[in-house]
Short mmCIF file of C-alpha atoms in Angstrom, two decimals:
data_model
loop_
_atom_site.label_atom_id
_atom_site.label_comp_id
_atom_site.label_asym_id
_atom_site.label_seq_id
_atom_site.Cartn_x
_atom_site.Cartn_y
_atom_site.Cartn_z
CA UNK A 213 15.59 0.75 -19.71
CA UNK A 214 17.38 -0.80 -16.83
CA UNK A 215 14.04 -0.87 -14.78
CA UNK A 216 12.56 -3.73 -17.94
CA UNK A 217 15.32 -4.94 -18.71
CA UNK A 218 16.17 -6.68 -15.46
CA UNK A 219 13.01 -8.72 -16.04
CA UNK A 220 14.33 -10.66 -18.75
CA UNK A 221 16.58 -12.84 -16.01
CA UNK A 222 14.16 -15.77 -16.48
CA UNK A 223 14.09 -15.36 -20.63
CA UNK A 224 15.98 -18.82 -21.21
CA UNK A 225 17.69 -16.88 -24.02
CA UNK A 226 19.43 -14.93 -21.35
CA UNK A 227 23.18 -15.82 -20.61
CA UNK A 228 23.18 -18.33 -17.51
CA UNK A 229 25.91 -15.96 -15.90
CA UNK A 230 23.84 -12.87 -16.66
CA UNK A 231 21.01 -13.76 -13.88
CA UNK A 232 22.14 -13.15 -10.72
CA UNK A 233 23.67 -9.64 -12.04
CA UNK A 234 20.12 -8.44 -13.42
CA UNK A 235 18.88 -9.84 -10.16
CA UNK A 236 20.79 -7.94 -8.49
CA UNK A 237 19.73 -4.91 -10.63
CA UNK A 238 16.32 -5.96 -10.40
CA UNK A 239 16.28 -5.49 -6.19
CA UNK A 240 17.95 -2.59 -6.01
CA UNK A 241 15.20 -0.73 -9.03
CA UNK A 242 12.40 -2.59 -7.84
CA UNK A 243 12.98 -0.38 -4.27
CA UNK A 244 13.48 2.63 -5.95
CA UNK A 245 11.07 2.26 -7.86
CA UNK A 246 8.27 1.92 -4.80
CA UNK A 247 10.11 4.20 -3.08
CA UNK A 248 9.21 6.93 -5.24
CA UNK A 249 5.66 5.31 -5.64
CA UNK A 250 5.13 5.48 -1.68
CA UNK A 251 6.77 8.86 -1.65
CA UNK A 252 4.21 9.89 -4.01
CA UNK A 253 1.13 8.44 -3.11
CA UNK A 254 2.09 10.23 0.85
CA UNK A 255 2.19 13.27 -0.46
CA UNK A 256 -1.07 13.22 -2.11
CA UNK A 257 -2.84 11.19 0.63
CA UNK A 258 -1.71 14.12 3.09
CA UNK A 259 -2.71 16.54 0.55
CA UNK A 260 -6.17 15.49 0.09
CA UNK A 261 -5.71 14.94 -3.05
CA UNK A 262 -6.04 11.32 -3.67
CA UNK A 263 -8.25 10.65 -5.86
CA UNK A 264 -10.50 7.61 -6.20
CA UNK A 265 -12.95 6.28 -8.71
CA UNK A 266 -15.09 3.21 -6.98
CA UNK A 267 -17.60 1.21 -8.33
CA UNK A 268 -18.44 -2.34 -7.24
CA UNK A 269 -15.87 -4.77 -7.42
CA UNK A 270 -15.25 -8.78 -5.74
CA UNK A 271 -13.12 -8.82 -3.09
CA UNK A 272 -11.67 -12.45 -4.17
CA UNK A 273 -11.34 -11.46 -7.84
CA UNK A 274 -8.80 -8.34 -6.59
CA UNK A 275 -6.96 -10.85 -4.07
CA UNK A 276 -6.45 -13.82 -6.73
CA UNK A 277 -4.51 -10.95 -8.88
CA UNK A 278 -2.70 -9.86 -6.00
CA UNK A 279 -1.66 -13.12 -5.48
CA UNK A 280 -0.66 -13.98 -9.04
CA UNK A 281 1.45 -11.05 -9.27
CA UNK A 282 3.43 -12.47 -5.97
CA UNK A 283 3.65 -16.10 -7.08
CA UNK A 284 6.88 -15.91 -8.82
CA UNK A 285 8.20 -14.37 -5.21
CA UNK A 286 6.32 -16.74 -3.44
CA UNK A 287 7.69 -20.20 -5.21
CA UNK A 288 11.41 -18.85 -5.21
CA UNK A 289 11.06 -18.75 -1.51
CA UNK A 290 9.19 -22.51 -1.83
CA UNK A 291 6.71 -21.08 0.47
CA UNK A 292 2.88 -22.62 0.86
CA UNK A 293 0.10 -20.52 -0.27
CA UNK A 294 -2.93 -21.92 1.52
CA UNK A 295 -6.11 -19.72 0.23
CA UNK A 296 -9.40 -19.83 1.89
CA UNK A 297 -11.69 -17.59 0.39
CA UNK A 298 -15.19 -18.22 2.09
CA UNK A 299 -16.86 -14.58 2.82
CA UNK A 300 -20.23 -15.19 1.33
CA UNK A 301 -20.25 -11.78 -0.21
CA UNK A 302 -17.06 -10.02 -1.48
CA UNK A 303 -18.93 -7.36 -3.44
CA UNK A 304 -17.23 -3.75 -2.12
CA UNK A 305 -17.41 -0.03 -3.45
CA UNK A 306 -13.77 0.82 -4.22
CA UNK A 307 -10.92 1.59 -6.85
CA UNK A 308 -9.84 -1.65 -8.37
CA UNK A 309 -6.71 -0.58 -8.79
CA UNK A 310 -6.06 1.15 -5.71
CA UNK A 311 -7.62 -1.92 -3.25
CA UNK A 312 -5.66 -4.19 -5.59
CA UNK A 313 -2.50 -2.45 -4.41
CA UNK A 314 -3.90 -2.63 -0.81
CA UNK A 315 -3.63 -6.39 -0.84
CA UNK A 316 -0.53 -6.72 -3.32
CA UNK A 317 1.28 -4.31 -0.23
CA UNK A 318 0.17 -7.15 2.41
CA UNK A 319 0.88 -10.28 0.57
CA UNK A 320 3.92 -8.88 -0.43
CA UNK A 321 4.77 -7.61 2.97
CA UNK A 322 4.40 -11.13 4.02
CA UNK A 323 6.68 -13.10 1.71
CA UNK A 324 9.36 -10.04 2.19
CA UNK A 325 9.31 -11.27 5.90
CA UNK A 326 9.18 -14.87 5.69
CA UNK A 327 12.15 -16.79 4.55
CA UNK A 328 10.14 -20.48 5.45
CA UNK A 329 6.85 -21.98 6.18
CA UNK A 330 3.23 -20.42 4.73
CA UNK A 331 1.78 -17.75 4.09
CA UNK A 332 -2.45 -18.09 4.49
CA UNK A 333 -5.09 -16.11 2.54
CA UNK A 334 -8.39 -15.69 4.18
CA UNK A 335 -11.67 -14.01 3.87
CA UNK A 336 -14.64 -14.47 5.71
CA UNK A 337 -18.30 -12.25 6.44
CA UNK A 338 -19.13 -10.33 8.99
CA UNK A 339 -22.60 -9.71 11.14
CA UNK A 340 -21.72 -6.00 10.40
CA UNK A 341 -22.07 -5.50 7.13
CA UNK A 342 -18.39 -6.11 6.35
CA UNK A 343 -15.88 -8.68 4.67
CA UNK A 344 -12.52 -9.39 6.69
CA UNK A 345 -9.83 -10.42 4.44
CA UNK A 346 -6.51 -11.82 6.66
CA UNK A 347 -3.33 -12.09 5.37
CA UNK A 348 -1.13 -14.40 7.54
CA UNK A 349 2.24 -15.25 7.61
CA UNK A 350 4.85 -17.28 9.45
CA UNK A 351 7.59 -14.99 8.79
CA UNK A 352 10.02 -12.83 11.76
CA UNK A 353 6.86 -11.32 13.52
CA UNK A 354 7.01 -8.09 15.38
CA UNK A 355 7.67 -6.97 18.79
CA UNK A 356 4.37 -5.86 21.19
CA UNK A 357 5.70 -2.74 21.81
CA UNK A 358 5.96 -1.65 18.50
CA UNK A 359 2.69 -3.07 17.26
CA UNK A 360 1.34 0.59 17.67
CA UNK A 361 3.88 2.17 15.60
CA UNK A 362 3.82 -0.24 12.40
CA UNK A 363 1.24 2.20 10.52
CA UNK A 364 3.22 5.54 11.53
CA UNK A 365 5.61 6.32 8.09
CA UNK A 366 8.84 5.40 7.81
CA UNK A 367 8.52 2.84 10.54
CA UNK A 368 10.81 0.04 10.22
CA UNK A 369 9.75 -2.32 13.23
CA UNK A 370 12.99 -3.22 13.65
CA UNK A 371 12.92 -5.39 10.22
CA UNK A 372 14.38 -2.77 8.09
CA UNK A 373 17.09 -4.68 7.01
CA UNK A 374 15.33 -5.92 4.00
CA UNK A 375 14.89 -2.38 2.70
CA UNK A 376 12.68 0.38 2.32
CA UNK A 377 11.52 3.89 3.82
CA UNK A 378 8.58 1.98 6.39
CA UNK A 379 5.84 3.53 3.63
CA UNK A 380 4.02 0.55 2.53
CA UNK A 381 1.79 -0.13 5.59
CA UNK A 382 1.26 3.36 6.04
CA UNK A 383 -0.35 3.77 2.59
CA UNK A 384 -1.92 0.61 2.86
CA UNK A 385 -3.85 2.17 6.05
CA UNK A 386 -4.43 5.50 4.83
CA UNK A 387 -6.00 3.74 1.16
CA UNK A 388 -8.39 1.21 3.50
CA UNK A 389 -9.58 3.76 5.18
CA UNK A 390 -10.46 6.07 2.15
CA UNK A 391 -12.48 3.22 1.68
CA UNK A 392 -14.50 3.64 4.59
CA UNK A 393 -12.64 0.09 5.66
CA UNK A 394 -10.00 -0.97 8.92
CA UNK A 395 -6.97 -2.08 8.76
CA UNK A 396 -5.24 -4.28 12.07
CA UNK A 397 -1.99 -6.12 12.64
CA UNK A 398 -1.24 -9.06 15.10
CA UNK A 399 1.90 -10.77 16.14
CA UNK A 400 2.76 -12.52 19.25
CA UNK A 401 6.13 -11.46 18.70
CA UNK A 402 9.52 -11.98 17.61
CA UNK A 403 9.46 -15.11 15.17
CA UNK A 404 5.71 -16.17 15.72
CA UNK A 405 4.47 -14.33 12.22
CA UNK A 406 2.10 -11.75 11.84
CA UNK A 407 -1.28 -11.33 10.52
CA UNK A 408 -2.79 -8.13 9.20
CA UNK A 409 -6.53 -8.37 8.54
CA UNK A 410 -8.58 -5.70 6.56
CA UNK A 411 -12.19 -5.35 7.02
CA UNK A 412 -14.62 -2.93 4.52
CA UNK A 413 -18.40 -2.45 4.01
CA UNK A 414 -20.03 -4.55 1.45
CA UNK A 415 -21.71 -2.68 -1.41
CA UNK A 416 -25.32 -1.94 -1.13
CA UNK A 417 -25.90 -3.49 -4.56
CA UNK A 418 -24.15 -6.05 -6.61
CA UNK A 419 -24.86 -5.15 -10.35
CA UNK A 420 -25.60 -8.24 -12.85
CA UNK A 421 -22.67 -9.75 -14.62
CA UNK A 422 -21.72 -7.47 -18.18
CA UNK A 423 -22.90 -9.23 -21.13
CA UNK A 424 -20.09 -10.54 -23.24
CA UNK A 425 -19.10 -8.25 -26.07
CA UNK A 426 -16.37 -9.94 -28.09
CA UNK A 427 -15.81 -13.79 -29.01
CA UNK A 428 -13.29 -15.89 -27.25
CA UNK A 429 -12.95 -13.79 -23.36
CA UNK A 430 -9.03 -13.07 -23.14
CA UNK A 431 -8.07 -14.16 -19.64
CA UNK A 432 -6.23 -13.21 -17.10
CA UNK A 433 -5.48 -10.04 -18.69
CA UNK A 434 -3.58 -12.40 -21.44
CA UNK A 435 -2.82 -12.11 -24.89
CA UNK A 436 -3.72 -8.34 -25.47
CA UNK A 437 -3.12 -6.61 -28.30
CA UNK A 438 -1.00 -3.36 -27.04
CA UNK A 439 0.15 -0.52 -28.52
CA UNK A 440 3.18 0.85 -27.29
CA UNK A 441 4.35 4.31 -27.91
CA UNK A 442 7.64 5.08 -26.49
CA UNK A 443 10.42 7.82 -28.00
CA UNK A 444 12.75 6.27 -26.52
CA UNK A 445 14.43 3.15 -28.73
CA UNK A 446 16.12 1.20 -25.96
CA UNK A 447 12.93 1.61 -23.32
CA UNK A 448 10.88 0.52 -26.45
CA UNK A 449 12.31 -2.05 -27.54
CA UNK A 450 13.49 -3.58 -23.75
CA UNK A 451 9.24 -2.95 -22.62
CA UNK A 452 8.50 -4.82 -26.08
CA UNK A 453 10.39 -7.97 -24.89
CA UNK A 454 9.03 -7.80 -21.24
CA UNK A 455 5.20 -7.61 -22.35
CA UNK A 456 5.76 -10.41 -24.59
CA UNK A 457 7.43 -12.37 -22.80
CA UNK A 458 4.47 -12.28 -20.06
CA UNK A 459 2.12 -13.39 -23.16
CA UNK A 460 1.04 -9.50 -24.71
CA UNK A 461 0.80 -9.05 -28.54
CA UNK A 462 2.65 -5.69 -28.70
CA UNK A 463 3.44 -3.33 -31.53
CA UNK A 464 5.74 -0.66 -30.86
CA UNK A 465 5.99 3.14 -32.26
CA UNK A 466 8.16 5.58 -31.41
CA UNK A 467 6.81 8.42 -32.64
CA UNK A 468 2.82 10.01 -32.61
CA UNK A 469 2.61 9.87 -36.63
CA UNK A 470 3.75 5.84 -37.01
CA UNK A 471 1.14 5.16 -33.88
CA UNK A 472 -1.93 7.10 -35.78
CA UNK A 473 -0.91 5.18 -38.97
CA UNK A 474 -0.58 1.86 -37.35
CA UNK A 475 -3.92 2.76 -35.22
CA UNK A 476 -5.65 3.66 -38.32
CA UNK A 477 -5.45 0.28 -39.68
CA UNK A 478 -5.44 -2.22 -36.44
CA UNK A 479 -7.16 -2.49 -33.64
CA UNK A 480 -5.73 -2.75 -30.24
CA UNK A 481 -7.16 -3.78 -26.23
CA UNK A 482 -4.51 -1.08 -24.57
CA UNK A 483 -2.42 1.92 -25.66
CA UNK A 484 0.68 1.72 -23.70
CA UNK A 485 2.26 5.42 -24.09
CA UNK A 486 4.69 7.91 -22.54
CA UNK A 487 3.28 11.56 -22.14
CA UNK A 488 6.30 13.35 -23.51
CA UNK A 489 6.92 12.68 -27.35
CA UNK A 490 8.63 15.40 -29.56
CA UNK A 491 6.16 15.04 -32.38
CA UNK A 492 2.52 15.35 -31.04
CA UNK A 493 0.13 14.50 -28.01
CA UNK A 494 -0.78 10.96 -27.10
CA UNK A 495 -4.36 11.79 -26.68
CA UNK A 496 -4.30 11.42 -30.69
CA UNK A 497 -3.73 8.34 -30.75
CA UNK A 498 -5.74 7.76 -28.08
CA UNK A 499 -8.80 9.15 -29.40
CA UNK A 500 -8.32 7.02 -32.35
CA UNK A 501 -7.79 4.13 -30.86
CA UNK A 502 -10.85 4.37 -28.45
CA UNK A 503 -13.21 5.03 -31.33
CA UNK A 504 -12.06 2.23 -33.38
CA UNK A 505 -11.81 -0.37 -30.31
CA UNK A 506 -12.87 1.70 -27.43
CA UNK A 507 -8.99 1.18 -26.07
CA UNK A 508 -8.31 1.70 -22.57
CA UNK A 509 -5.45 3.95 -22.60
CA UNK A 510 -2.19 3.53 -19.45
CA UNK A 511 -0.36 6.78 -19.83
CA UNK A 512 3.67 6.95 -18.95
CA UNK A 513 5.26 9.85 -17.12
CA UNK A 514 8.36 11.18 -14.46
CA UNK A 515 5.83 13.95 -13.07
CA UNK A 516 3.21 11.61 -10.34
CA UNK A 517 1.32 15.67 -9.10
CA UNK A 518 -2.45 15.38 -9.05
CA UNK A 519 -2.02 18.02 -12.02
CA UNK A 520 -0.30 15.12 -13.81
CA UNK A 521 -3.11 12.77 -13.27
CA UNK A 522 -5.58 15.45 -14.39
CA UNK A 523 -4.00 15.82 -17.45
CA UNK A 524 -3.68 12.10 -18.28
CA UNK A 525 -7.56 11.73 -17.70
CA UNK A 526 -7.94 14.88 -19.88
CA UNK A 527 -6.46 13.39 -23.08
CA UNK A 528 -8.49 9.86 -22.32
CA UNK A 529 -6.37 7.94 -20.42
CA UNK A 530 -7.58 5.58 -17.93
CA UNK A 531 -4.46 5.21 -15.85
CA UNK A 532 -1.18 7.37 -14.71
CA UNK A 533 1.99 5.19 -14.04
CA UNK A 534 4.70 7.25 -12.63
CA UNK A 535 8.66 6.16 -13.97
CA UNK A 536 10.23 4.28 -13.20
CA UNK A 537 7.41 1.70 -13.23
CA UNK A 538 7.34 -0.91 -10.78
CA UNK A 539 6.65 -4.11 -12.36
CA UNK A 540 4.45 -5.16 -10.40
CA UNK A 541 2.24 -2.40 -10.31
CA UNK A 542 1.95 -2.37 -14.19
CA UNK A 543 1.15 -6.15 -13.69
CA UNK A 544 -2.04 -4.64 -11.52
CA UNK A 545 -2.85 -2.37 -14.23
CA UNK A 546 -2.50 -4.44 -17.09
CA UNK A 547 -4.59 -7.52 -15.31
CA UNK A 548 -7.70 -4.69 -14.69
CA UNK A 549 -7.99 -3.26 -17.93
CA UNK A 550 -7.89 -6.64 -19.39
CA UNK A 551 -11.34 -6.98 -17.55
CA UNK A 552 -13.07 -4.18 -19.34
CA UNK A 553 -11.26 -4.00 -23.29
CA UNK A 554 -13.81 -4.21 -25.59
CA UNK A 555 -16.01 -2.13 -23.56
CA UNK A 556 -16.80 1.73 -24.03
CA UNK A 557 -16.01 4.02 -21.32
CA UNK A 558 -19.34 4.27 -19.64
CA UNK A 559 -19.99 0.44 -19.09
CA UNK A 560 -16.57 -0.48 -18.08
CA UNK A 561 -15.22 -0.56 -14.54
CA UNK A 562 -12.93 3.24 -13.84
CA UNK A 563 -9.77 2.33 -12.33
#
């Protein structure tokens, strides 16, 4: 409850002298909560068992959600955001989801470390075959002789005082290059910034734009109708406020029998759902759902094992979120699947 509930600082019906304490709260989950994330997505990555679904995306469409999902971050620090986004082509083979999270890790690396100045999104196109995208910032910088060991996990580079295991840039790395992509990292040194810049093939094909299936495009991932099913009535009712507040339509259900009754009758863009309810299986609802609205499903769960995953897809779900969610990741989630509702399974973009 604590991990949405801490989100509701900027809800102006919030107490004045409740902000900086959920604040508080909210750094201190928001690191656990990619802790366990990183933690997780190591253990596959070393595994083999990551698993990736790719299809075709644009480069600059993933990097303008990245950067949304930062902004809030980004003004509190009153930092400039200069974006330069002039690759010809920015058409790759990857996961949407998973390359999204590859430049939400930089971007936010970048405002973590800089406390003034700008931070400068670029992309550009290579004579190889490639598109760079360079993520530079004016923040603390890094020593030369540890440039080599910012990629090695739980390397700190000496700026660990913000927090953290040293996992994020380690993931990053390992994810570009499951993409056939390369990762690098510049800085001149202590307080002179750094600049990590990513480079990956560009797909072979870009497929023509989807034709429009439903009146009035929601944007931005906006204004979704979601269907939450959650047991548990605090977590309910505190992920209720949170998705509204960011501009979701949400009905809630806390059990399997009120969601097929309310699915039976409306339709909805996403099914929102935890994997462990007393009274059924999710992938009830979610079959109904789908057939009535072809719903992409984001399942809910404490267990992240590739088993876990498996089973998720199994019952229809599009998408695994391991608890506590990070905000910010569900942001990522939310923002794709917004892209394909409407859609059946087949057409739409796997994430």
């Amino acid at each position: 409850v604590i991990t949405h509930l801490f989100n509701l600082s900027g809800d102006e019906r919030m107490p004045k002298e409740l902000h900086h304490s959920l604040d508080v709260i909210r750094r201190n989950v928001e690191l656990e909560a990619r802790l366990i994330d990183d933690l997780l997505d190591l253990t596959r990555v070393g595994s083999g068992k990551f698993h990736l679904e790719a299809t075709v995306v644009d480069v600059h469409e993933l990097l303008k959600n990245a950067l949304e999902i930062c902004q809030p971050d980004i003004e509190a620090k009153k930092l400039q955001l200069h974006l330069d986004l002039s690759a010809k082509d920015a058409h790759v083979n990857a996961d949407p989801a998973r390359l999204q999270q590859v430049f939400w890790n930089i971007v936010k690396n970048a405002v973590k470390f800089t406390s003034k100045g700008s931070i400068h999104v670029s992309t550009a196109s290579s004579d190889d075959g490639s598109v760079s995208i360079t993520v530079r910032d004016t923040g603390v910088g890094i020593e030369r002789a540890l440039l080599s060991r910012v990629f090695h996990p739980f390397e700190q580079a000496e700026r660990g005082v913000q927090g953290g295991l040293g996992l994020g840039l380690a993931i990053t790395k390992a994810l570009v290059e499951l993409h056939s992509g390369h990762i690098s990292l510049e800085s001149r040194g202590h307080g002179h910034g750094t600049a990590v810049t990513v480079s990956l093939p560009l797909a072979d094909e870009v497929p023509a734009p989807a034709p429009q299936r439903r009146p009035a495009a929601i944007e931005q991932g906006k204004k979704l109708r979601v269907l939450l099913l959650e047991d548990h009535a605090d977590t309910n009712e505190a992920l209720t406020m949170l998705l509204e507040l960011r501009g979701y339509t949400v009905t809630p259900a806390l059990n399997v029998s009120s969601a097929l009754e309310i699915a039976s009758r409306e339709d909805f863009d996403l099914l929102l759902s935890d994997l462990g309810l007393p009274d059924g299986s999710p992938g009830e609802v979610m079959k109904v759902v789908a057939a009535r609205n072809h719903t992409v499903g984001i399942a809910l769960s404490g267990l992240g094992m590739e088993k876990d995953f498996e089973r998720s897809r199994a019952l229809g779900f599009r998408h695994h979120l391991v608890k506590p969610v990070d905000v910010g990741r569900l942001e990522e989630v939310l923002q794709e699947c917004g892209k394909s509702v409407g859609r059946p399974e087949a057409e739409a973009a796997t994430v």
